[in-house]
């Protein structure tokens, strides 16, 4: 979530620099009238600013969940969505942006045309309790998803969401990763190929570091973290927030494992929160012998983000992949 001096934050602003992807449905200001029509429970969280604008308090987890339910219902036809207490509540516009840029990545390898439909297989590493990437991706591009996670609680909640949304359920599979030390092993079947893999990796290197990050966010919002449940909207389970070595170590492990299934995915991708990690990760990609890699920048308002993409496929292999899989899309 955007962090500003006041926790009372306005509807989405993307004017000028920092615009969302052109296909993102969440351009400009939130239309709270339409959102309340989609999700009436949102109404109780709407507040007026001094200038008379409608706003919600992004430090209130119930307000953010109501907003997410409204956005998912209005724009993606998701009729039921919720997450357990203390799990990450994702900002929908930013999550959608990653998917739209992934679609562009596929198009860049397909003569400018985005491959759509059920022939396209995507793996979401760390799907989480919210299942947000598959829900948006199957609606926007009709892709099929496999979502993996090490948490049975997260997968259980994600399955509850799918059970309540039959159209999404038919396009999304969930798989338990039984080892916290592996990423692809054990969840990629022998006869499976993925057009994309995607990931929002754990950011911090320890529980202490994650807690300090939460305290900084409360401070930036002008609130005393001691007076609030520290999880709230800045919450998250251990597997969502941190892993030994943090983001860099997690992605380096992903790169190493991707080499073992080099021809099983066209593009491997992951978000990279810390730009300072990029040089080391690019060195790891070179050492792994990738054929091509890209760093793709994204902007959501004042927030700058990026994802790293790599492929081991040479031009001949890419041509065969397109003919075999994307000609059907």
PDB file of C-alpha atoms in Angstrom:
ATOM      1  CA  UNK A   1       0.000   0.000   0.000  1.00  0.00           C
ATOM      2  CA  UNK A   2       1.187   3.557  -0.629  1.00  0.00           C
ATOM      3  CA  UNK A   3       2.637   5.144   2.499  1.00  0.00           C
ATOM      4  CA  UNK A   4       1.967   8.853   2.985  1.00  0.00           C
ATOM      5  CA  UNK A   5       2.129  11.244   5.930  1.00  0.00           C
ATOM      6  CA  UNK A   6      -1.575  10.778   6.599  1.00  0.00           C
ATOM      7  CA  UNK A   7      -3.342   7.449   6.936  1.00  0.00           C
ATOM      8  CA  UNK A   8      -6.442   9.051   5.464  1.00  0.00           C
ATOM      9  CA  UNK A   9      -5.644   8.491   1.833  1.00  0.00           C
ATOM     10  CA  UNK A  10      -7.462   9.497  -1.329  1.00  0.00           C
ATOM     11  CA  UNK A  11      -8.685   7.412  -4.158  1.00  0.00           C
ATOM     12  CA  UNK A  12      -6.195   6.200  -6.758  1.00  0.00           C
ATOM     13  CA  UNK A  13      -4.032   8.959  -8.321  1.00  0.00           C
ATOM     14  CA  UNK A  14      -2.003   8.141 -11.431  1.00  0.00           C
ATOM     15  CA  UNK A  15      -1.864  11.464 -13.254  1.00  0.00           C
ATOM     16  CA  UNK A  16       1.368  12.523 -14.938  1.00  0.00           C
ATOM     17  CA  UNK A  17       4.399  10.429 -14.102  1.00  0.00           C
ATOM     18  CA  UNK A  18       3.862   7.062 -12.507  1.00  0.00           C
ATOM     19  CA  UNK A  19       0.846   6.053 -14.550  1.00  0.00           C
ATOM     20  CA  UNK A  20      -0.421   2.527 -14.344  1.00  0.00           C
ATOM     21  CA  UNK A  21      -0.127   0.235 -17.344  1.00  0.00           C
ATOM     22  CA  UNK A  22      -2.480   1.452 -20.133  1.00  0.00           C
ATOM     23  CA  UNK A  23      -4.614  -1.730 -19.896  1.00  0.00           C
ATOM     24  CA  UNK A  24      -4.925  -1.494 -16.116  1.00  0.00           C
ATOM     25  CA  UNK A  25      -8.591  -1.041 -15.167  1.00  0.00           C
ATOM     26  CA  UNK A  26      -7.735   1.142 -12.183  1.00  0.00           C
ATOM     27  CA  UNK A  27      -6.682   4.377 -13.856  1.00  0.00           C
ATOM     28  CA  UNK A  28      -7.348   7.699 -12.171  1.00  0.00           C
ATOM     29  CA  UNK A  29      -9.595   8.093  -9.169  1.00  0.00           C
ATOM     30  CA  UNK A  30     -11.619   5.372  -7.538  1.00  0.00           C
ATOM     31  CA  UNK A  31     -15.324   5.808  -8.266  1.00  0.00           C
ATOM     32  CA  UNK A  32     -16.589   5.106  -4.776  1.00  0.00           C
ATOM     33  CA  UNK A  33     -20.228   5.385  -5.860  1.00  0.00           C
ATOM     34  CA  UNK A  34     -19.812   2.475  -8.275  1.00  0.00           C
ATOM     35  CA  UNK A  35     -17.650   0.549  -5.833  1.00  0.00           C
ATOM     36  CA  UNK A  36     -20.262   0.847  -3.092  1.00  0.00           C
ATOM     37  CA  UNK A  37     -22.888  -0.374  -5.551  1.00  0.00           C
ATOM     38  CA  UNK A  38     -20.715  -3.451  -6.104  1.00  0.00           C
ATOM     39  CA  UNK A  39     -19.832  -3.906  -2.422  1.00  0.00           C
ATOM     40  CA  UNK A  40     -22.238  -2.093  -0.038  1.00  0.00           C
ATOM     41  CA  UNK A  41     -20.074  -2.886   3.015  1.00  0.00           C
ATOM     42  CA  UNK A  42     -17.517  -0.362   1.702  1.00  0.00           C
ATOM     43  CA  UNK A  43     -19.878   2.524   2.497  1.00  0.00           C
ATOM     44  CA  UNK A  44     -19.181   2.476   6.234  1.00  0.00           C
ATOM     45  CA  UNK A  45     -15.466   3.117   5.621  1.00  0.00           C
ATOM     46  CA  UNK A  46     -15.847   6.183   3.377  1.00  0.00           C
ATOM     47  CA  UNK A  47     -14.732   9.432   4.998  1.00  0.00           C
ATOM     48  CA  UNK A  48     -14.682  13.013   3.761  1.00  0.00           C
ATOM     49  CA  UNK A  49     -11.492  15.019   3.536  1.00  0.00           C
ATOM     50  CA  UNK A  50     -11.377  18.739   4.304  1.00  0.00           C
ATOM     51  CA  UNK A  51     -11.740  19.399   0.574  1.00  0.00           C
ATOM     52  CA  UNK A  52     -14.795  17.157   0.416  1.00  0.00           C
ATOM     53  CA  UNK A  53     -13.184  14.223  -1.398  1.00  0.00           C
ATOM     54  CA  UNK A  54     -14.174  10.662  -0.507  1.00  0.00           C
ATOM     55  CA  UNK A  55     -11.356   8.721   1.102  1.00  0.00           C
ATOM     56  CA  UNK A  56     -10.688   5.612   3.141  1.00  0.00           C
ATOM     57  CA  UNK A  57      -8.187   4.938   5.903  1.00  0.00           C
ATOM     58  CA  UNK A  58      -5.591   2.577   4.450  1.00  0.00           C
ATOM     59  CA  UNK A  59      -4.359   1.812   7.965  1.00  0.00           C
ATOM     60  CA  UNK A  60      -7.704   0.121   8.649  1.00  0.00           C
ATOM     61  CA  UNK A  61      -7.517  -3.503   7.449  1.00  0.00           C
ATOM     62  CA  UNK A  62     -11.302  -3.866   7.292  1.00  0.00           C
ATOM     63  CA  UNK A  63     -11.534  -0.803   5.036  1.00  0.00           C
ATOM     64  CA  UNK A  64      -8.847  -2.148   2.712  1.00  0.00           C
ATOM     65  CA  UNK A  65     -10.464  -5.587   2.519  1.00  0.00           C
ATOM     66  CA  UNK A  66     -13.846  -3.988   1.720  1.00  0.00           C
ATOM     67  CA  UNK A  67     -12.179  -1.914  -1.015  1.00  0.00           C
ATOM     68  CA  UNK A  68     -10.511  -5.005  -2.460  1.00  0.00           C
ATOM     69  CA  UNK A  69     -13.791  -6.926  -2.452  1.00  0.00           C
ATOM     70  CA  UNK A  70     -15.445  -4.045  -4.279  1.00  0.00           C
ATOM     71  CA  UNK A  71     -12.682  -3.787  -6.879  1.00  0.00           C
ATOM     72  CA  UNK A  72     -12.634  -7.541  -7.482  1.00  0.00           C
ATOM     73  CA  UNK A  73     -16.393  -7.724  -7.795  1.00  0.00           C
ATOM     74  CA  UNK A  74     -16.783  -4.659 -10.025  1.00  0.00           C
ATOM     75  CA  UNK A  75     -13.858  -5.234 -12.386  1.00  0.00           C
ATOM     76  CA  UNK A  76     -13.202  -8.980 -12.321  1.00  0.00           C
ATOM     77  CA  UNK A  77     -16.505 -10.626 -11.418  1.00  0.00           C
ATOM     78  CA  UNK A  78     -15.155 -12.143  -8.181  1.00  0.00           C
ATOM     79  CA  UNK A  79     -18.276 -12.489  -6.056  1.00  0.00           C
ATOM     80  CA  UNK A  80     -16.648 -13.606  -2.793  1.00  0.00           C
ATOM     81  CA  UNK A  81     -13.175 -12.789  -1.474  1.00  0.00           C
ATOM     82  CA  UNK A  82     -11.626 -12.576   1.983  1.00  0.00           C
ATOM     83  CA  UNK A  83      -8.345 -13.288   3.755  1.00  0.00           C
ATOM     84  CA  UNK A  84      -7.600 -14.527   7.290  1.00  0.00           C
ATOM     85  CA  UNK A  85      -6.414 -12.076   9.958  1.00  0.00           C
ATOM     86  CA  UNK A  86      -2.702 -11.185   9.812  1.00  0.00           C
ATOM     87  CA  UNK A  87      -2.300 -12.102   6.140  1.00  0.00           C
ATOM     88  CA  UNK A  88      -1.116  -9.631   3.524  1.00  0.00           C
ATOM     89  CA  UNK A  89      -3.856  -7.565   1.929  1.00  0.00           C
ATOM     90  CA  UNK A  90      -2.643  -6.773  -1.591  1.00  0.00           C
ATOM     91  CA  UNK A  91      -3.112  -3.458  -3.426  1.00  0.00           C
ATOM     92  CA  UNK A  92      -5.163  -4.508  -6.451  1.00  0.00           C
ATOM     93  CA  UNK A  93      -3.935  -1.879  -8.993  1.00  0.00           C
ATOM     94  CA  UNK A  94      -0.265  -2.740  -8.452  1.00  0.00           C
ATOM     95  CA  UNK A  95      -0.902  -6.470  -8.640  1.00  0.00           C
ATOM     96  CA  UNK A  96      -2.784  -6.012 -11.912  1.00  0.00           C
ATOM     97  CA  UNK A  97       0.132  -4.025 -13.342  1.00  0.00           C
ATOM     98  CA  UNK A  98       2.546  -6.956 -12.977  1.00  0.00           C
ATOM     99  CA  UNK A  99       0.163  -9.145 -14.985  1.00  0.00           C
ATOM    100  CA  UNK A 100      -0.272  -6.599 -17.760  1.00  0.00           C
ATOM    101  CA  UNK A 101       3.480  -6.173 -18.122  1.00  0.00           C
ATOM    102  CA  UNK A 102       3.837  -9.957 -18.198  1.00  0.00           C
ATOM    103  CA  UNK A 103       1.352 -10.020 -21.069  1.00  0.00           C
ATOM    104  CA  UNK A 104       3.545  -7.486 -22.865  1.00  0.00           C
ATOM    105  CA  UNK A 105       6.561  -9.689 -22.208  1.00  0.00           C
ATOM    106  CA  UNK A 106       4.839 -12.609 -23.934  1.00  0.00           C
ATOM    107  CA  UNK A 107       3.812 -10.319 -26.797  1.00  0.00           C
ATOM    108  CA  UNK A 108       7.434  -9.223 -27.249  1.00  0.00           C
ATOM    109  CA  UNK A 109       8.250 -12.854 -28.014  1.00  0.00           C
ATOM    110  CA  UNK A 110       5.197 -13.334 -30.245  1.00  0.00           C
ATOM    111  CA  UNK A 111       5.357 -10.646 -32.904  1.00  0.00           C
ATOM    112  CA  UNK A 112       3.566  -8.112 -30.711  1.00  0.00           C
ATOM    113  CA  UNK A 113       0.475 -10.257 -30.125  1.00  0.00           C
ATOM    114  CA  UNK A 114      -0.488 -11.252 -26.583  1.00  0.00           C
ATOM    115  CA  UNK A 115      -1.127 -15.001 -26.318  1.00  0.00           C
ATOM    116  CA  UNK A 116      -4.457 -15.472 -24.540  1.00  0.00           C
ATOM    117  CA  UNK A 117      -6.691 -18.349 -23.563  1.00  0.00           C
ATOM    118  CA  UNK A 118      -6.475 -21.633 -21.732  1.00  0.00           C
ATOM    119  CA  UNK A 119      -3.432 -22.832 -23.670  1.00  0.00           C
ATOM    120  CA  UNK A 120      -1.298 -20.366 -21.698  1.00  0.00           C
ATOM    121  CA  UNK A 121      -0.037 -21.786 -18.407  1.00  0.00           C
ATOM    122  CA  UNK A 122       1.301 -19.551 -15.617  1.00  0.00           C
ATOM    123  CA  UNK A 123       2.837 -20.572 -12.303  1.00  0.00           C
ATOM    124  CA  UNK A 124       2.425 -18.152  -9.385  1.00  0.00           C
ATOM    125  CA  UNK A 125       5.093 -18.942  -6.792  1.00  0.00           C
ATOM    126  CA  UNK A 126       3.738 -17.995  -3.368  1.00  0.00           C
ATOM    127  CA  UNK A 127       0.111 -17.560  -4.358  1.00  0.00           C
ATOM    128  CA  UNK A 128      -0.826 -16.625  -0.800  1.00  0.00           C
ATOM    129  CA  UNK A 129      -4.185 -16.638   0.944  1.00  0.00           C
ATOM    130  CA  UNK A 130      -5.419 -13.849  -1.345  1.00  0.00           C
ATOM    131  CA  UNK A 131      -4.847 -15.707  -4.661  1.00  0.00           C
ATOM    132  CA  UNK A 132      -4.845 -12.293  -6.294  1.00  0.00           C
ATOM    133  CA  UNK A 133      -2.606 -12.822  -9.328  1.00  0.00           C
ATOM    134  CA  UNK A 134      -4.479 -15.877 -10.663  1.00  0.00           C
ATOM    135  CA  UNK A 135      -7.870 -14.246 -10.052  1.00  0.00           C
ATOM    136  CA  UNK A 136      -6.940 -11.202 -12.118  1.00  0.00           C
ATOM    137  CA  UNK A 137      -4.908 -13.069 -14.743  1.00  0.00           C
ATOM    138  CA  UNK A 138      -7.578 -15.600 -15.633  1.00  0.00           C
ATOM    139  CA  UNK A 139     -10.134 -12.782 -16.018  1.00  0.00           C
ATOM    140  CA  UNK A 140      -7.945 -10.447 -18.075  1.00  0.00           C
ATOM    141  CA  UNK A 141      -6.252 -12.951 -20.362  1.00  0.00           C
ATOM    142  CA  UNK A 142      -8.080 -16.254 -19.759  1.00  0.00           C
ATOM    143  CA  UNK A 143      -4.766 -17.838 -18.738  1.00  0.00           C
ATOM    144  CA  UNK A 144      -4.609 -21.035 -16.684  1.00  0.00           C
ATOM    145  CA  UNK A 145      -2.745 -20.816 -13.369  1.00  0.00           C
ATOM    146  CA  UNK A 146      -0.974 -23.082 -10.931  1.00  0.00           C
ATOM    147  CA  UNK A 147      -0.523 -21.355  -7.573  1.00  0.00           C
ATOM    148  CA  UNK A 148       2.012 -22.777  -5.117  1.00  0.00           C
ATOM    149  CA  UNK A 149       2.610 -22.021  -1.456  1.00  0.00           C
ATOM    150  CA  UNK A 150       4.331 -23.519   1.575  1.00  0.00           C
ATOM    151  CA  UNK A 151       1.418 -22.584   3.861  1.00  0.00           C
ATOM    152  CA  UNK A 152      -1.543 -24.925   4.186  1.00  0.00           C
ATOM    153  CA  UNK A 153      -3.528 -22.093   5.805  1.00  0.00           C
ATOM    154  CA  UNK A 154      -2.926 -19.815   2.812  1.00  0.00           C
ATOM    155  CA  UNK A 155      -3.829 -22.540   0.330  1.00  0.00           C
ATOM    156  CA  UNK A 156      -6.938 -23.415   2.337  1.00  0.00           C
ATOM    157  CA  UNK A 157      -8.185 -19.840   2.181  1.00  0.00           C
ATOM    158  CA  UNK A 158      -7.310 -19.542  -1.516  1.00  0.00           C
ATOM    159  CA  UNK A 159      -9.302 -22.720  -2.177  1.00  0.00           C
ATOM    160  CA  UNK A 160     -12.277 -21.240  -0.292  1.00  0.00           C
ATOM    161  CA  UNK A 161     -12.145 -18.228  -2.623  1.00  0.00           C
ATOM    162  CA  UNK A 162     -12.037 -20.502  -5.679  1.00  0.00           C
ATOM    163  CA  UNK A 163     -14.897 -22.662  -4.408  1.00  0.00           C
ATOM    164  CA  UNK A 164     -17.031 -19.520  -4.194  1.00  0.00           C
ATOM    165  CA  UNK A 165     -16.090 -18.443  -7.737  1.00  0.00           C
ATOM    166  CA  UNK A 166     -16.628 -21.398 -10.118  1.00  0.00           C
ATOM    167  CA  UNK A 167     -15.295 -19.663 -13.236  1.00  0.00           C
ATOM    168  CA  UNK A 168     -12.001 -18.902 -11.518  1.00  0.00           C
ATOM    169  CA  UNK A 169     -11.887 -22.359  -9.939  1.00  0.00           C
ATOM    170  CA  UNK A 170     -11.897 -24.013 -13.362  1.00  0.00           C
ATOM    171  CA  UNK A 171      -8.806 -22.016 -14.385  1.00  0.00           C
ATOM    172  CA  UNK A 172      -6.716 -22.194 -11.199  1.00  0.00           C
ATOM    173  CA  UNK A 173      -4.984 -25.117  -9.470  1.00  0.00           C
ATOM    174  CA  UNK A 174      -3.344 -24.886  -6.051  1.00  0.00           C
ATOM    175  CA  UNK A 175      -0.335 -26.944  -4.954  1.00  0.00           C
ATOM    176  CA  UNK A 176       1.464 -27.292  -1.653  1.00  0.00           C
ATOM    177  CA  UNK A 177       5.226 -26.789  -1.728  1.00  0.00           C
ATOM    178  CA  UNK A 178       6.296 -29.136   1.041  1.00  0.00           C
ATOM    179  CA  UNK A 179       9.831 -27.743   1.333  1.00  0.00           C
ATOM    180  CA  UNK A 180      10.586 -24.178   2.411  1.00  0.00           C
ATOM    181  CA  UNK A 181      14.031 -24.569   0.857  1.00  0.00           C
ATOM    182  CA  UNK A 182      12.911 -25.242  -2.705  1.00  0.00           C
ATOM    183  CA  UNK A 183      10.869 -23.309  -5.242  1.00  0.00           C
ATOM    184  CA  UNK A 184      10.208 -25.383  -8.370  1.00  0.00           C
ATOM    185  CA  UNK A 185      11.136 -28.851  -7.130  1.00  0.00           C
ATOM    186  CA  UNK A 186       8.128 -30.886  -6.156  1.00  0.00           C
ATOM    187  CA  UNK A 187       5.518 -28.602  -7.745  1.00  0.00           C
ATOM    188  CA  UNK A 188       6.426 -28.801 -11.445  1.00  0.00           C
ATOM    189  CA  UNK A 189       5.285 -32.119 -12.885  1.00  0.00           C
ATOM    190  CA  UNK A 190       7.419 -34.042 -15.366  1.00  0.00           C
ATOM    191  CA  UNK A 191       5.027 -33.413 -18.265  1.00  0.00           C
ATOM    192  CA  UNK A 192       4.331 -29.724 -17.554  1.00  0.00           C
ATOM    193  CA  UNK A 193       5.429 -26.599 -19.407  1.00  0.00           C
ATOM    194  CA  UNK A 194       4.732 -23.036 -18.332  1.00  0.00           C
ATOM    195  CA  UNK A 195       4.676 -19.986 -20.539  1.00  0.00           C
ATOM    196  CA  UNK A 196       5.394 -17.798 -17.519  1.00  0.00           C
ATOM    197  CA  UNK A 197       6.380 -18.140 -13.905  1.00  0.00           C
ATOM    198  CA  UNK A 198       5.818 -15.185 -11.577  1.00  0.00           C
ATOM    199  CA  UNK A 199       6.626 -14.394  -7.965  1.00  0.00           C
ATOM    200  CA  UNK A 200       6.340 -11.712  -5.304  1.00  0.00           C
ATOM    201  CA  UNK A 201       9.200 -12.929  -3.097  1.00  0.00           C
ATOM    202  CA  UNK A 202       9.636 -12.418   0.655  1.00  0.00           C
ATOM    203  CA  UNK A 203      11.203  -9.019   1.134  1.00  0.00           C
ATOM    204  CA  UNK A 204      12.973  -9.158   4.500  1.00  0.00           C
ATOM    205  CA  UNK A 205      15.842 -11.289   5.765  1.00  0.00           C
ATOM    206  CA  UNK A 206      14.502 -11.934   9.276  1.00  0.00           C
ATOM    207  CA  UNK A 207      11.438 -11.600  11.490  1.00  0.00           C
ATOM    208  CA  UNK A 208      13.141  -8.704  13.317  1.00  0.00           C
ATOM    209  CA  UNK A 209      13.740  -6.860  10.054  1.00  0.00           C
ATOM    210  CA  UNK A 210      10.107  -7.407   9.027  1.00  0.00           C
ATOM    211  CA  UNK A 211       8.855  -6.031  12.353  1.00  0.00           C
ATOM    212  CA  UNK A 212      11.052  -2.963  12.002  1.00  0.00           C
ATOM    213  CA  UNK A 213       9.628  -2.403   8.528  1.00  0.00           C
ATOM    214  CA  UNK A 214       6.107  -2.471   9.936  1.00  0.00           C
ATOM    215  CA  UNK A 215       7.061   0.063  12.611  1.00  0.00           C
ATOM    216  CA  UNK A 216       8.496   2.401   9.969  1.00  0.00           C
ATOM    217  CA  UNK A 217       5.246   2.253   8.016  1.00  0.00           C
ATOM    218  CA  UNK A 218       3.219   3.150  11.093  1.00  0.00           C
ATOM    219  CA  UNK A 219       5.611   6.025  11.792  1.00  0.00           C
ATOM    220  CA  UNK A 220       5.266   7.313   8.235  1.00  0.00           C
ATOM    221  CA  UNK A 221       1.508   7.288   8.704  1.00  0.00           C
ATOM    222  CA  UNK A 222       1.870   9.454  11.788  1.00  0.00           C
ATOM    223  CA  UNK A 223       0.599   6.704  14.090  1.00  0.00           C
ATOM    224  CA  UNK A 224       2.029   5.067  17.189  1.00  0.00           C
ATOM    225  CA  UNK A 225       2.559   1.381  16.406  1.00  0.00           C
ATOM    226  CA  UNK A 226       2.370   0.545  20.116  1.00  0.00           C
ATOM    227  CA  UNK A 227      -1.286   1.590  20.133  1.00  0.00           C
ATOM    228  CA  UNK A 228      -2.210  -0.622  17.205  1.00  0.00           C
ATOM    229  CA  UNK A 229      -2.160  -4.284  16.368  1.00  0.00           C
ATOM    230  CA  UNK A 230       1.145  -4.298  14.501  1.00  0.00           C
ATOM    231  CA  UNK A 231      -0.194  -6.605  11.833  1.00  0.00           C
ATOM    232  CA  UNK A 232      -3.240  -4.702  10.591  1.00  0.00           C
ATOM    233  CA  UNK A 233      -2.821  -3.756   6.964  1.00  0.00           C
ATOM    234  CA  UNK A 234       0.942  -4.083   7.205  1.00  0.00           C
ATOM    235  CA  UNK A 235       0.700  -7.675   8.353  1.00  0.00           C
ATOM    236  CA  UNK A 236       1.694 -10.923   6.803  1.00  0.00           C
ATOM    237  CA  UNK A 237       2.785 -14.379   7.801  1.00  0.00           C
ATOM    238  CA  UNK A 238       6.462 -15.267   8.094  1.00  0.00           C
ATOM    239  CA  UNK A 239       6.520 -16.944   4.690  1.00  0.00           C
ATOM    240  CA  UNK A 240       5.009 -13.824   3.110  1.00  0.00           C
ATOM    241  CA  UNK A 241       7.369 -11.332   4.735  1.00  0.00           C
ATOM    242  CA  UNK A 242      10.791 -12.863   5.212  1.00  0.00           C
ATOM    243  CA  UNK A 243      13.175 -15.715   4.523  1.00  0.00           C
ATOM    244  CA  UNK A 244      16.845 -16.273   5.420  1.00  0.00           C
ATOM    245  CA  UNK A 245      18.893 -13.918   3.274  1.00  0.00           C
ATOM    246  CA  UNK A 246      15.842 -11.931   2.225  1.00  0.00           C
ATOM    247  CA  UNK A 247      14.765 -11.168  -1.306  1.00  0.00           C
ATOM    248  CA  UNK A 248      18.200 -11.517  -2.914  1.00  0.00           C
ATOM    249  CA  UNK A 249      18.824 -14.999  -1.526  1.00  0.00           C
ATOM    250  CA  UNK A 250      15.333 -16.179  -2.477  1.00  0.00           C
ATOM    251  CA  UNK A 251      15.659 -14.998  -6.082  1.00  0.00           C
ATOM    252  CA  UNK A 252      19.177 -16.405  -6.406  1.00  0.00           C
ATOM    253  CA  UNK A 253      17.783 -19.773  -5.348  1.00  0.00           C
ATOM    254  CA  UNK A 254      15.023 -19.361  -7.905  1.00  0.00           C
ATOM    255  CA  UNK A 255      17.556 -18.640 -10.644  1.00  0.00           C
ATOM    256  CA  UNK A 256      19.608 -21.691  -9.699  1.00  0.00           C
ATOM    257  CA  UNK A 257      16.548 -23.964  -9.710  1.00  0.00           C
ATOM    258  CA  UNK A 258      15.241 -22.496 -12.964  1.00  0.00           C
ATOM    259  CA  UNK A 259      18.351 -23.768 -14.728  1.00  0.00           C
ATOM    260  CA  UNK A 260      17.323 -27.306 -13.763  1.00  0.00           C
ATOM    261  CA  UNK A 261      14.030 -26.865 -15.654  1.00  0.00           C
ATOM    262  CA  UNK A 262      15.448 -24.522 -18.294  1.00  0.00           C
ATOM    263  CA  UNK A 263      13.214 -25.716 -21.133  1.00  0.00           C
ATOM    264  CA  UNK A 264      10.053 -26.068 -19.063  1.00  0.00           C
ATOM    265  CA  UNK A 265       9.181 -22.373 -18.955  1.00  0.00           C
ATOM    266  CA  UNK A 266       9.482 -19.739 -21.657  1.00  0.00           C
ATOM    267  CA  UNK A 267       9.944 -16.826 -19.253  1.00  0.00           C
ATOM    268  CA  UNK A 268      10.857 -16.994 -15.581  1.00  0.00           C
ATOM    269  CA  UNK A 269      10.020 -13.766 -13.739  1.00  0.00           C
ATOM    270  CA  UNK A 270      10.020 -12.265 -10.261  1.00  0.00           C
ATOM    271  CA  UNK A 271       9.391  -8.889  -8.678  1.00  0.00           C
ATOM    272  CA  UNK A 272      12.496  -7.205  -7.273  1.00  0.00           C
ATOM    273  CA  UNK A 273      11.683  -4.666  -4.558  1.00  0.00           C
ATOM    274  CA  UNK A 274      15.233  -3.494  -3.891  1.00  0.00           C
ATOM    275  CA  UNK A 275      16.952  -2.059  -6.957  1.00  0.00           C
ATOM    276  CA  UNK A 276      20.271  -2.515  -5.145  1.00  0.00           C
ATOM    277  CA  UNK A 277      19.799  -6.277  -5.544  1.00  0.00           C
ATOM    278  CA  UNK A 278      19.753  -6.114  -9.344  1.00  0.00           C
ATOM    279  CA  UNK A 279      23.527  -6.205 -10.074  1.00  0.00           C
ATOM    280  CA  UNK A 280      24.001  -9.355  -7.994  1.00  0.00           C
ATOM    281  CA  UNK A 281      20.965 -11.026  -9.527  1.00  0.00           C
ATOM    282  CA  UNK A 282      22.084 -10.162 -13.039  1.00  0.00           C
ATOM    283  CA  UNK A 283      25.461 -11.706 -12.253  1.00  0.00           C
ATOM    284  CA  UNK A 284      23.666 -14.855 -11.076  1.00  0.00           C
ATOM    285  CA  UNK A 285      21.708 -14.972 -14.343  1.00  0.00           C
ATOM    286  CA  UNK A 286      24.908 -14.704 -16.349  1.00  0.00           C
ATOM    287  CA  UNK A 287      26.459 -17.492 -14.302  1.00  0.00           C
ATOM    288  CA  UNK A 288      23.362 -19.648 -14.890  1.00  0.00           C
ATOM    289  CA  UNK A 289      23.818 -19.239 -18.641  1.00  0.00           C
ATOM    290  CA  UNK A 290      20.472 -17.664 -19.532  1.00  0.00           C
ATOM    291  CA  UNK A 291      19.940 -16.791 -23.191  1.00  0.00           C
ATOM    292  CA  UNK A 292      18.232 -13.461 -22.487  1.00  0.00           C
ATOM    293  CA  UNK A 293      17.154 -11.392 -19.492  1.00  0.00           C
ATOM    294  CA  UNK A 294      15.211  -8.173 -19.001  1.00  0.00           C
ATOM    295  CA  UNK A 295      14.533  -5.762 -16.164  1.00  0.00           C
ATOM    296  CA  UNK A 296      11.110  -4.216 -16.673  1.00  0.00           C
ATOM    297  CA  UNK A 297      10.194  -1.095 -14.716  1.00  0.00           C
ATOM    298  CA  UNK A 298       6.711  -0.330 -13.431  1.00  0.00           C
ATOM    299  CA  UNK A 299       5.300   2.707 -11.653  1.00  0.00           C
ATOM    300  CA  UNK A 300       2.215   3.075  -9.493  1.00  0.00           C
ATOM    301  CA  UNK A 301       1.892   6.712  -8.490  1.00  0.00           C
ATOM    302  CA  UNK A 302       4.972   7.592  -6.457  1.00  0.00           C
ATOM    303  CA  UNK A 303       5.980   3.964  -6.037  1.00  0.00           C
ATOM    304  CA  UNK A 304       8.641   2.540  -8.345  1.00  0.00           C
ATOM    305  CA  UNK A 305       8.840  -1.199  -8.848  1.00  0.00           C
ATOM    306  CA  UNK A 306      10.284  -3.654 -11.322  1.00  0.00           C
ATOM    307  CA  UNK A 307      10.474  -7.283 -12.258  1.00  0.00           C
ATOM    308  CA  UNK A 308      13.280  -9.424 -13.573  1.00  0.00           C
ATOM    309  CA  UNK A 309      12.635 -11.835 -16.453  1.00  0.00           C
ATOM    310  CA  UNK A 310      14.897 -14.454 -18.001  1.00  0.00           C
ATOM    311  CA  UNK A 311      14.742 -17.264 -20.533  1.00  0.00           C
ATOM    312  CA  UNK A 312      17.077 -20.102 -21.430  1.00  0.00           C
ATOM    313  CA  UNK A 313      15.438 -20.688 -24.813  1.00  0.00           C
ATOM    314  CA  UNK A 314      17.386 -19.802 -27.944  1.00  0.00           C
ATOM    315  CA  UNK A 315      15.626 -18.436 -31.071  1.00  0.00           C
ATOM    316  CA  UNK A 316      15.064 -21.900 -32.546  1.00  0.00           C
ATOM    317  CA  UNK A 317      13.547 -23.169 -29.311  1.00  0.00           C
ATOM    318  CA  UNK A 318      11.427 -20.041 -28.978  1.00  0.00           C
ATOM    319  CA  UNK A 319      10.091 -20.515 -32.501  1.00  0.00           C
ATOM    320  CA  UNK A 320       9.168 -24.112 -31.761  1.00  0.00           C
ATOM    321  CA  UNK A 321       7.455 -23.032 -28.532  1.00  0.00           C
ATOM    322  CA  UNK A 322       5.377 -20.422 -30.343  1.00  0.00           C
ATOM    323  CA  UNK A 323       4.310 -22.897 -32.998  1.00  0.00           C
ATOM    324  CA  UNK A 324       3.459 -25.644 -30.520  1.00  0.00           C
ATOM    325  CA  UNK A 325       1.712 -23.581 -27.835  1.00  0.00           C
ATOM    326  CA  UNK A 326       0.893 -20.035 -28.858  1.00  0.00           C
ATOM    327  CA  UNK A 327      -0.581 -20.784 -32.266  1.00  0.00           C
ATOM    328  CA  UNK A 328      -3.507 -22.239 -30.285  1.00  0.00           C
ATOM    329  CA  UNK A 329      -3.870 -19.145 -28.087  1.00  0.00           C
TER     330      UNK A 329
END
